[in-house]
Structures are given as structure tokens and as C-alpha cells.
Short mmCIF file of C-alpha atoms in Angstrom, two decimals:
data_model
loop_
_atom_site.label_atom_id
_atom_site.label_comp_id
_atom_site.label_asym_id
_atom_site.label_seq_id
_atom_site.Cartn_x
_atom_site.Cartn_y
_atom_site.Cartn_z
CA MET T 1 -43.42 -10.23 -20.03
CA ILE T 2 -40.11 -10.55 -21.91
CA LYS T 3 -40.38 -6.96 -23.05
CA LYS T 4 -40.86 -5.77 -19.45
CA ILE T 5 -37.90 -7.83 -18.25
CA MET T 6 -35.68 -6.41 -20.97
CA PHE T 7 -36.85 -2.91 -20.10
CA PHE T 8 -35.96 -3.46 -16.44
CA VAL T 9 -32.53 -4.89 -17.29
CA LEU T 10 -31.68 -2.01 -19.62
CA MET T 11 -32.93 0.60 -17.14
CA PHE T 12 -31.02 -1.08 -14.30
CA MET T 13 -27.77 -1.10 -16.29
CA PHE T 14 -28.22 2.49 -17.44
CA MET T 15 -28.78 3.63 -13.85
CA TYR T 16 -25.85 1.47 -12.74
CA VAL T 17 -23.25 2.97 -15.06
CA THR T 18 -24.61 6.50 -14.52
CA THR T 19 -24.75 6.23 -10.72
CA PHE T 20 -21.23 4.83 -10.42
CA ASN T 21 -19.64 7.13 -13.03
CA ILE T 22 -18.74 4.26 -15.34
CA PHE T 23 -17.95 5.74 -18.74
CA MET T 24 -15.06 4.12 -20.62
CA SER T 25 -13.20 0.98 -19.57
CA GLU T 26 -11.52 -2.11 -20.97
CA ILE T 27 -14.98 -3.67 -21.24
CA PHE T 28 -16.86 -0.61 -22.53
CA ARG T 29 -15.00 0.80 -25.53
CA ILE T 30 -18.08 2.90 -26.30
CA PRO T 31 -19.38 5.27 -23.57
CA ALA T 32 -21.33 2.98 -21.25
CA PRO T 33 -24.44 5.20 -20.93
CA ILE T 34 -24.87 5.14 -24.72
CA ILE T 35 -24.69 1.33 -24.81
CA PHE T 36 -27.74 0.94 -22.57
CA LEU T 37 -29.63 4.08 -23.61
CA ALA T 38 -29.59 3.22 -27.33
CA PRO T 39 -31.85 0.12 -27.09
CA LEU T 40 -34.10 1.97 -24.64
CA MET T 41 -34.51 4.75 -27.20
CA ILE T 42 -35.16 2.26 -30.01
CA PHE T 43 -37.73 0.04 -28.27
CA TYR T 44 -39.16 2.04 -25.34
CA LYS T 45 -39.11 5.68 -26.38
CA ASP T 46 -42.29 7.68 -25.82
CA GLU T 47 -43.09 9.18 -29.22
CA ASP T 48 -45.67 11.66 -27.91
CA VAL T 49 -43.41 13.90 -25.83
CA ASP T 50 -41.61 17.11 -26.67
CA PHE T 51 -38.11 18.02 -25.52
CA VAL T 52 -38.43 19.98 -22.27
CA PHE T 53 -34.86 20.41 -21.02
CA GLY T 54 -33.71 23.03 -23.52
CA TYR T 55 -32.99 25.67 -20.87
CA GLU T 56 -30.91 23.30 -18.74
CA ALA T 57 -29.02 22.00 -21.78
CA ILE T 58 -28.03 25.53 -22.85
CA VAL T 59 -26.98 26.64 -19.36
CA PHE T 60 -24.93 23.50 -18.74
CA PHE T 61 -23.28 23.76 -22.14
CA ILE T 62 -22.24 27.38 -21.56
CA ALA T 63 -21.02 26.66 -18.02
CA THR T 64 -18.94 23.61 -18.93
CA LEU T 65 -17.63 25.31 -22.10
CA LEU T 66 -16.26 28.20 -20.04
CA TYR T 67 -15.14 26.19 -17.02
CA THR T 68 -13.97 22.80 -18.27
CA LEU T 69 -12.90 23.53 -21.84
CA LEU T 70 -11.64 27.14 -21.77
CA ALA T 71 -10.56 27.60 -18.14
CA GLU T 72 -9.26 24.13 -17.22
CA GLN T 73 -8.50 23.24 -20.87
CA ASP T 74 -9.66 19.67 -20.29
CA ILE T 75 -11.02 18.60 -23.67
CA ALA T 76 -11.68 14.96 -22.72
CA SER T 77 -13.71 15.89 -19.63
CA PHE T 78 -15.67 18.48 -21.62
CA PHE T 79 -16.90 15.98 -24.21
CA ALA T 80 -17.40 13.24 -21.60
CA PHE T 81 -19.65 15.59 -19.61
CA LEU T 82 -21.69 16.49 -22.69
CA ILE T 83 -22.22 12.80 -23.51
CA LYS T 84 -23.29 11.95 -19.95
CA LEU T 85 -25.56 14.99 -19.82
CA ALA T 86 -27.17 14.21 -23.17
CA CYS T 87 -27.79 10.58 -22.19
CA LEU T 88 -29.39 11.47 -18.87
CA VAL T 89 -31.54 14.21 -20.38
CA MET T 90 -32.80 11.89 -23.13
CA PHE T 91 -33.44 9.14 -20.59
CA PHE T 92 -35.72 11.32 -18.49
CA ASN T 93 -37.27 13.18 -21.38
CA PHE T 94 -38.05 10.28 -23.73
CA ILE T 95 -37.91 7.09 -21.66
CA ILE T 96 -39.41 8.24 -18.37
CA ALA T 97 -41.53 10.94 -20.06
CA SER T 98 -44.82 11.33 -18.13
CA ASN T 99 -44.78 7.78 -16.75
CA ILE T 100 -44.74 8.04 -12.94
CA LYS T 101 -44.32 4.28 -12.58
CA ARG T 102 -41.15 4.32 -14.67
CA PHE T 103 -39.91 7.30 -12.69
CA ASN T 104 -40.43 5.58 -9.34
CA LEU T 105 -38.75 2.44 -10.67
CA ALA T 106 -35.70 4.44 -11.73
CA ILE T 107 -35.42 6.11 -8.31
CA TYR T 108 -35.82 2.83 -6.43
CA ILE T 109 -33.08 1.30 -8.58
CA PHE T 110 -30.89 4.33 -7.87
CA ILE T 111 -31.38 4.10 -4.09
CA THR T 112 -30.91 0.31 -4.12
CA LEU T 113 -27.61 0.70 -5.97
CA LEU T 114 -26.38 3.25 -3.43
CA PHE T 115 -27.43 0.96 -0.57
CA LEU T 116 -25.60 -1.93 -2.24
CA SER T 117 -22.48 0.26 -2.44
CA GLY T 118 -22.75 0.84 1.30
CA ILE T 119 -23.00 -2.90 1.95
CA ILE T 120 -19.94 -3.49 -0.23
CA MET T 121 -18.07 -0.91 1.89
CA LEU T 122 -18.92 -2.76 5.12
CA ILE T 123 -17.75 -6.04 3.59
CA ASP T 124 -14.58 -4.36 2.31
CA HIS T 125 -13.74 -3.33 5.88
CA GLN T 126 -13.58 -6.98 6.94
CA PHE T 127 -12.43 -8.92 3.88
CA LYS T 128 -10.54 -6.40 1.67
CA ILE T 129 -12.44 -7.19 -1.54
CA ALA T 130 -10.46 -4.90 -3.84
CA ASP T 131 -10.71 -7.31 -6.78
CA LEU T 132 -14.50 -7.52 -6.48
CA ARG T 133 -14.79 -3.75 -6.26
CA SER T 134 -12.59 -3.35 -9.34
CA MET T 135 -14.86 -5.75 -11.19
CA LEU T 136 -17.97 -3.81 -10.14
CA VAL T 137 -16.63 -0.45 -11.39
CA PHE T 138 -14.82 -1.98 -14.39
CA THR T 139 -11.57 -0.20 -13.47
CA PRO T 140 -8.78 -0.52 -10.88
CA ILE T 141 -9.65 1.04 -7.52
CA THR T 142 -7.28 3.43 -5.77
CA GLN T 143 -8.61 3.63 -2.19
CA SER T 144 -10.02 1.22 0.38
CA PRO T 145 -12.13 0.44 2.31
CA SER T 146 -14.97 1.75 0.19
CA GLY T 147 -17.98 0.68 -1.84
CA ILE T 148 -18.68 0.60 -5.56
CA SER T 149 -16.34 3.50 -6.26
CA VAL T 150 -12.75 4.15 -7.19
CA THR T 151 -12.02 6.46 -4.24
CA LEU T 152 -13.33 7.22 -0.75
CA PHE T 153 -14.39 10.68 -1.86
CA ILE T 154 -16.62 9.43 -4.67
CA PHE T 155 -18.14 6.96 -2.23
CA GLY T 156 -18.90 9.90 0.06
CA TYR T 157 -21.17 11.46 -2.55
CA GLN T 158 -23.08 8.20 -2.81
CA MET T 159 -23.65 8.01 0.94
CA ALA T 160 -24.60 11.69 1.22
CA ALA T 161 -27.34 11.12 -1.36
CA LEU T 162 -28.50 7.82 0.16
CA THR T 163 -28.65 8.67 3.86
CA ALA T 164 -30.33 12.03 3.34
CA PHE T 165 -32.99 10.36 1.16
CA LEU T 166 -33.75 7.51 3.58
CA LEU T 167 -34.59 9.51 6.72
CA PRO T 168 -37.48 11.63 5.34
CA PHE T 169 -38.70 8.87 3.02
CA LEU T 170 -39.01 6.29 5.81
CA ILE T 171 -40.61 8.72 8.26
CA LEU T 172 -43.11 10.14 5.78
CA SER T 173 -43.95 6.77 4.21
CA ARG T 174 -44.70 5.30 7.65
CA LYS T 175 -43.53 1.86 6.64
CA ASN T 176 -42.92 -0.97 9.07
CA TRP T 177 -41.14 0.77 11.95
CA LEU T 178 -38.82 -2.15 12.70
CA LEU T 179 -37.68 -2.37 9.08
CA SER T 180 -37.22 1.41 9.02
CA LEU T 181 -35.04 1.29 12.14
CA VAL T 182 -32.90 -1.47 10.62
CA ILE T 183 -32.44 0.50 7.39
CA MET T 184 -31.50 3.68 9.28
CA ALA T 185 -29.09 1.68 11.44
CA PHE T 186 -27.36 0.60 8.23
CA ALA T 187 -27.35 4.23 7.06
CA ILE T 188 -25.60 5.34 10.26
CA CYS T 189 -23.07 2.52 9.80
CA PHE T 190 -22.42 3.72 6.24
CA ILE T 191 -21.58 7.17 7.58
CA PHE T 192 -19.54 5.90 10.54
CA PHE T 193 -17.44 3.38 8.64
CA GLY T 194 -17.41 5.39 5.40
CA MET T 195 -14.93 7.77 7.07
CA GLN T 196 -16.18 10.89 5.30
CA ARG T 197 -16.83 13.75 7.74
CA SER T 198 -18.39 15.77 4.92
CA VAL T 199 -21.11 13.13 4.63
CA LEU T 200 -21.90 13.47 8.33
CA VAL T 201 -22.16 17.26 7.96
CA SER T 202 -24.29 16.98 4.81
CA PHE T 203 -26.61 14.40 6.36
CA GLY T 204 -26.89 16.51 9.50
CA LEU T 205 -27.80 19.61 7.51
CA SER T 206 -30.54 17.97 5.44
CA SER T 207 -31.90 16.11 8.48
CA LEU T 208 -31.99 19.30 10.54
CA LEU T 209 -34.00 21.08 7.86
CA PHE T 210 -36.40 18.15 7.59
CA ILE T 211 -36.92 17.92 11.36
CA LEU T 212 -37.47 21.67 11.72
CA PHE T 213 -40.02 21.86 8.89
CA TYR T 214 -41.85 18.62 9.65
CA TYR T 215 -42.00 18.59 13.44
CA ARG T 216 -41.96 22.39 13.95
CA ALA T 217 -42.34 23.10 17.70
CA LYS T 218 -41.75 19.43 18.55
CA SER T 219 -38.38 19.65 16.83
CA VAL T 220 -36.99 21.41 19.94
CA PHE T 221 -37.54 18.26 22.02
CA ILE T 222 -36.29 15.97 19.24
CA LEU T 223 -33.10 17.95 18.72
CA GLY T 224 -32.65 18.15 22.48
CA GLY T 225 -32.94 14.36 22.69
CA ILE T 226 -30.38 13.98 19.92
CA VAL T 227 -27.95 16.26 21.76
CA ILE T 228 -28.38 14.20 24.94
CA LEU T 229 -27.76 10.97 23.03
CA LEU T 230 -24.64 12.46 21.46
CA PHE T 231 -23.42 13.57 24.86
CA ILE T 232 -23.98 10.08 26.29
CA GLY T 233 -22.41 8.48 23.24
CA GLN T 234 -19.32 10.64 23.63
CA ASN T 235 -18.29 8.42 26.52
CA PHE T 236 -18.12 5.46 24.12
CA SER T 237 -16.32 7.30 21.33
CA ASP T 238 -12.87 6.93 22.85
CA GLN T 239 -12.80 3.19 22.29
CA PHE T 240 -13.46 3.72 18.57
CA SER T 241 -10.99 6.56 18.10
CA SER T 242 -8.18 5.04 20.18
CA ASP T 243 -8.17 1.62 18.48
CA LYS T 244 -5.73 2.00 15.58
CA ASN T 245 -6.93 -1.26 14.05
CA GLN T 246 -10.40 0.16 13.46
CA GLN T 247 -11.17 2.34 10.47
CA ASN T 248 -14.04 4.71 11.12
CA ILE T 249 -14.94 8.37 11.00
CA LEU T 250 -13.60 9.04 14.52
CA ASN T 251 -10.31 7.29 13.92
CA LYS T 252 -9.83 9.17 10.67
CA ASN T 253 -10.43 12.43 12.51
CA VAL T 254 -7.65 11.60 14.97
CA LYS T 255 -5.24 10.61 12.23
CA GLN T 256 -5.76 13.90 10.41
CA THR T 257 -5.24 16.26 13.34
CA ASN T 258 -1.55 16.54 12.47
CA ASN T 259 -2.21 16.92 8.76
CA ASN T 260 -1.53 20.34 7.24
CA GLU T 261 -4.57 19.97 5.00
CA ASP T 262 -7.20 21.93 6.93
CA ARG T 263 -10.35 22.60 4.92
CA GLY T 264 -10.91 25.98 6.63
CA ASP T 265 -7.43 27.18 5.63
CA LEU T 266 -7.88 25.85 2.11
CA MET T 267 -11.10 27.81 1.62
CA THR T 268 -9.72 30.97 3.25
CA GLU T 269 -6.73 30.97 0.96
CA ASN T 270 -9.03 30.32 -2.00
CA LEU T 271 -10.97 33.49 -1.16
CA LYS T 272 -7.68 35.39 -1.18
CA VAL T 273 -6.94 34.04 -4.66
CA ILE T 274 -10.36 35.22 -5.83
CA ALA T 275 -9.64 38.67 -4.36
CA ASP T 276 -6.29 38.80 -6.17
CA TYR T 277 -7.87 37.79 -9.49
CA PRO T 278 -11.39 39.30 -9.28
CA PHE T 279 -12.24 38.76 -12.96
CA GLY T 280 -11.41 35.06 -12.80
CA LEU T 281 -8.26 33.16 -13.74
CA ILE T 282 -9.61 32.58 -17.23
CA PHE T 283 -9.30 36.32 -18.02
CA TYR T 284 -5.73 36.50 -16.68
CA ASN T 285 -4.67 33.47 -18.72
CA LYS T 286 -3.69 31.73 -15.50
CA SER T 287 -4.22 28.25 -14.13
CA TRP T 288 -4.72 27.21 -10.51
CA ASN T 289 -1.17 25.85 -10.33
CA ASP T 290 0.20 29.16 -11.66
CA VAL T 291 -1.25 31.20 -8.80
CA VAL T 292 -0.82 28.84 -5.82
CA TRP T 293 2.48 27.08 -6.52
CA HIS T 294 4.16 29.26 -3.88
CA ASN T 295 1.36 28.81 -1.29
CA HIS T 296 2.36 26.19 1.31
CA VAL T 297 -1.32 25.60 2.19
CA TYR T 298 -1.92 23.96 -1.19
CA LYS T 299 1.27 21.90 -1.25
CA ASN T 300 0.93 18.26 -0.30
CA GLY T 301 4.47 17.07 -0.76
CA SER T 302 5.30 17.70 -4.40
CA VAL T 303 1.63 17.82 -5.40
CA ILE T 304 -0.51 20.96 -5.55
CA ILE T 305 -4.05 20.40 -4.33
CA THR T 306 -7.22 22.46 -4.74
CA SER T 307 -9.33 24.09 -2.05
CA HIS T 308 -11.64 21.05 -2.06
CA ASN T 309 -14.65 23.29 -2.63
CA ALA T 310 -16.20 22.80 -6.06
CA TYR T 311 -18.11 26.09 -5.98
CA LEU T 312 -15.12 28.20 -4.93
CA MET T 313 -12.99 26.62 -7.64
CA PHE T 314 -15.69 27.40 -10.21
CA ILE T 315 -15.80 31.05 -9.10
CA THR T 316 -11.99 31.20 -8.97
CA TYR T 317 -11.72 30.35 -12.64
CA LEU T 318 -14.67 32.36 -13.97
CA GLY T 319 -14.74 35.22 -11.46
CA PRO T 320 -17.48 36.21 -9.00
CA LEU T 321 -19.65 37.94 -11.62
CA ILE T 322 -19.85 35.19 -14.25
CA GLY T 323 -19.41 32.36 -11.73
CA LEU T 324 -22.22 33.43 -9.41
CA LEU T 325 -24.49 34.25 -12.36
CA LEU T 326 -24.05 30.77 -13.82
CA LEU T 327 -24.55 29.14 -10.42
CA LEU T 328 -27.78 31.12 -10.08
CA LEU T 329 -28.96 29.99 -13.51
CA ILE T 330 -28.07 26.36 -12.73
CA TYR T 331 -29.68 26.18 -9.29
CA TRP T 332 -32.57 28.66 -9.48
CA LYS T 333 -35.25 26.18 -10.58
CA LEU T 334 -33.97 23.56 -8.15
CA THR T 335 -34.05 26.07 -5.30
CA GLN T 336 -37.72 26.81 -6.01
CA ILE T 337 -38.58 23.10 -6.26
CA VAL T 338 -36.83 22.28 -2.98
CA TRP T 339 -38.47 25.22 -1.20
CA ASN T 340 -41.93 24.23 -2.42
CA SER T 341 -41.35 20.63 -1.33
CA PHE T 342 -40.58 21.82 2.21
CA LYS T 343 -43.57 24.16 2.24
CA ASN T 344 -45.82 21.21 1.34
CA ILE T 345 -43.98 18.73 3.52
CA ARG T 346 -47.13 17.21 5.04
CA GLN T 347 -48.80 16.33 1.74
CA LYS T 348 -48.70 12.57 1.21
CA GLU T 349 -48.21 12.86 -2.54
CA ASN T 350 -45.12 14.99 -1.86
CA ILE T 351 -43.06 12.26 -0.16
CA MET T 352 -40.81 11.38 -3.09
CA LEU T 353 -40.21 15.03 -3.99
CA LEU T 354 -39.28 15.88 -0.40
CA ALA T 355 -36.93 12.89 -0.03
CA LEU T 356 -35.20 13.75 -3.31
CA SER T 357 -34.93 17.37 -2.17
CA CYS T 358 -33.21 16.37 1.08
CA SER T 359 -30.89 14.10 -0.88
CA PHE T 360 -30.02 16.90 -3.29
CA ILE T 361 -29.35 19.33 -0.44
CA ALA T 362 -26.97 16.85 1.16
CA ILE T 363 -25.03 15.97 -1.98
CA SER T 364 -24.80 19.64 -2.96
CA ALA T 365 -23.46 20.49 0.50
CA ASN T 366 -20.93 17.67 0.13
CA SER T 367 -19.46 19.52 -2.86
CA MET T 368 -18.41 22.31 -0.49
CA PHE T 369 -15.73 19.94 0.83
CA HIS T 370 -14.68 18.13 -2.37
CA ASN T 371 -14.15 18.73 -6.09
CA ASP T 372 -16.96 16.69 -7.64
CA TRP T 373 -20.26 18.38 -8.48
CA LEU T 374 -22.71 18.85 -11.34
CA LEU T 375 -20.18 20.12 -13.89
CA SER T 376 -17.77 17.29 -13.16
CA ALA T 377 -20.55 14.86 -14.13
CA ASN T 378 -20.89 13.34 -10.68
CA GLY T 379 -23.44 10.58 -11.29
CA PRO T 380 -25.66 10.82 -8.17
CA THR T 381 -25.70 14.63 -8.34
CA LEU T 382 -26.80 14.70 -11.97
CA ILE T 383 -29.45 12.04 -11.37
CA LEU T 384 -30.91 13.93 -8.40
CA TYR T 385 -30.83 17.24 -10.29
CA PHE T 386 -32.86 15.97 -13.23
CA SER T 387 -35.03 13.74 -11.05
CA LEU T 388 -36.31 16.79 -9.17
CA LEU T 389 -36.88 18.72 -12.38
CA HIS T 390 -38.63 15.82 -14.05
CA LEU T 391 -40.84 14.82 -11.13
CA THR T 392 -42.05 18.41 -10.94
CA LYS T 393 -42.90 18.32 -14.65
CA ILE T 394 -44.75 15.02 -14.21
CA LYS T 395 -46.78 16.43 -11.33
CA THR T 396 -47.66 19.47 -13.43
CA ASN T 397 -49.05 17.25 -16.19
CA LYS T 398 -51.29 14.20 -15.95
CA PRO T 399 -48.99 11.26 -15.12
CA ILE T 400 -49.14 7.89 -16.85
CA ILE T 401 -49.16 4.95 -14.44
CA ASN T 402 -48.58 2.00 -16.81
CA LEU T 403 -45.03 0.69 -17.17
#
């Protein structure tokens, strides 16, 4: 019993620091993932498994070497990414191994942590618990109201992953309908009060795909009903957007209408930069600041911002040829897994794979509006990436069900 409790505590803490991007702090002078992975490897490692993530390790190493180290010349981020990647790969490969029960436990912990972050955000709206949030992430926070995250944008990735997972999982699992409605009501609140429009778009995209594939012809009536509800709800939106004391996604939208930072303009100008430097900035010995310092679109006061599109920035530095090739190598397996999960959407044993696929679609779409993504070691994105790969490997082999 004690051994199982210790295993749960260590797994919980490893998932905690990985999910919330906790790496080095005043408390953790050693990289936090290593602190909790080391005892797991010593006492709970599966000795009968071979290393199966060689392809992914090589591709990620090459991509981050070119992008983070050579192009951005960020040595600290390069080694931090490699440490996080190595810890997560070893966790899935040697701790989870072929044990489906351990895998499910890890995912439930992951989703619970994200849900807890959403609850913290709702509390932060009312009571301004900045000190508590700082304690939970082991570092000073810079934006509020939010959850267990330093900024609103990082919190957005958490909610994109959570909300997109919950909808298909609750529908396909056919749990208690009242409990499911309550959970989804919380999920909608997380989006509404989380003030991240990209999360709403990401959740909408993954939900649309799920509804179309699962309900097929019936999806026309469901989507029609949703449109009607949105039309009716539009009459009530004014009271939320007009009240300056309220902080929500509608109010944020109003506040930003006079802001020069338009995501469409940012991306359009980024495409022009790519056209001007078709081989990638790395081959012209240029940085992003070097080529956009004169562009008013990227000036926010005295600060130069990016296009807020992780994929475009990656291609900008490495060029369309190398950039798109590496993106293809990174996402090819995941694309096949996600597609197969949607093709087999009605199989009961496919519920977890489908929910993780929807979550990965949403969080990947979220990176089209922000800078965090796989190569920036975004915790939820990395966890979902290797969760999908590993669950597919478990399903291919005979899973172990004992903890």
C-alpha cells in the first residue's frame, strides 16, 4: 500500500511540474521534472521494455538545434527543452511502459490539474489570489486573473487542452448526464472568463470535427440548434461586454478593438517577411528584430512583438523548405493517429484516444495565435503529443492492467 501511495505522489508531482511548465525556481534548484522522475526510475521502472521513441528524439533534437540554438541563439531554452523532452520520454517509455492502468492514471491526473487551474482562475476573478497562484507555480505571476500559470496566454493552452478533451470524453463515456452537464458548464465558464479568444476558436474547431464525425447527418440539426442558441444569446451579450467591471472574453474583445495588434495583420506581414527571406532568416544571419524593426505592425510601444503564430515563426527562421519538412516529420505520425481515431470514433475502446486527439487538435490550433508550441516545451502540448503516441503503442501490444 505504501509503495502504491508513493508511486501516486511521485507521478502526481511529475505531472504537476510538467503540466504547469515548472522547471527551475527558488525552491527547485535542480530541474523539477528530474527531481520527481529520478525516484520513479529507481523504484518503478519497467525493466522489460525497449526504448521506442528514437525517431521522435532525433527529429526533436534536430528541430530545436536549428530553431532554438542556431536561429534564436537561446542556449538556455535549448538545454531546458532537451531536459524536459528527455524526462517526458523516459516517463512514458519506462514508467508507463505497457501498463494501461498507469497510463489512464497519468491522463486523469493531467486533466484534473487542468480543471483545478480553471477553478483557480474563477476564484482569482473574485478574490485576486496572486500570492496563492505564485505559490502554486513557484514563481511570481505577471498577469491576472488566471489559473495556475504565470500569464493569461499560458493559461489559454491549458484550457484549450481541457475543454476539447471533456466534450468528446463525456459524450462517448455516457457518464451521469447531470454530472456531465455540470462539468461542461464549468468548461464554458473557463473559456468565457479565461478571456482567450484563441481558446474559443480552438475548442470550436475540435468540437465541430467531433460533432461532424460522430453524429454525421444529425450534426446538421445539432449545429443548427447551436446557431439558434448563439443568436438568442447574442441579446444577452451586451450586458457582459458593456460592464467595464466584468472581465470576460466579450469585454476583452471590446477593449482590444482600438488596439493596433491585429492577429490578421501580424500574420500577413509575417508572410511578407518569409517572401523577402525565402531561405529562412538563419541563412541570412538575421534575427526577427533585424528584419521587422521598421515595421509599425510589430511595434508595441518600444517593444517589438512577433506574429503570434508559432508555426509561421518557425518557418520564418528556417525557411519554407526546411521548416515545412521538419513540421511534416514532427506531426506525420500524430496526423495518422488522429485520423484513425476519428475513423473509429464509434468504437468504445477508442474513447480515450479520440478525446486526446480532440485535445491535441485544439492545443495545436491555439499555437496559431500564440508563440508557445511543442518546441518551446509547452507542458500540455508535449504531454498530449507523447500520450497519443504511447497509447497507440500500448494498443498495438498487449497492455498490462496492474498498477
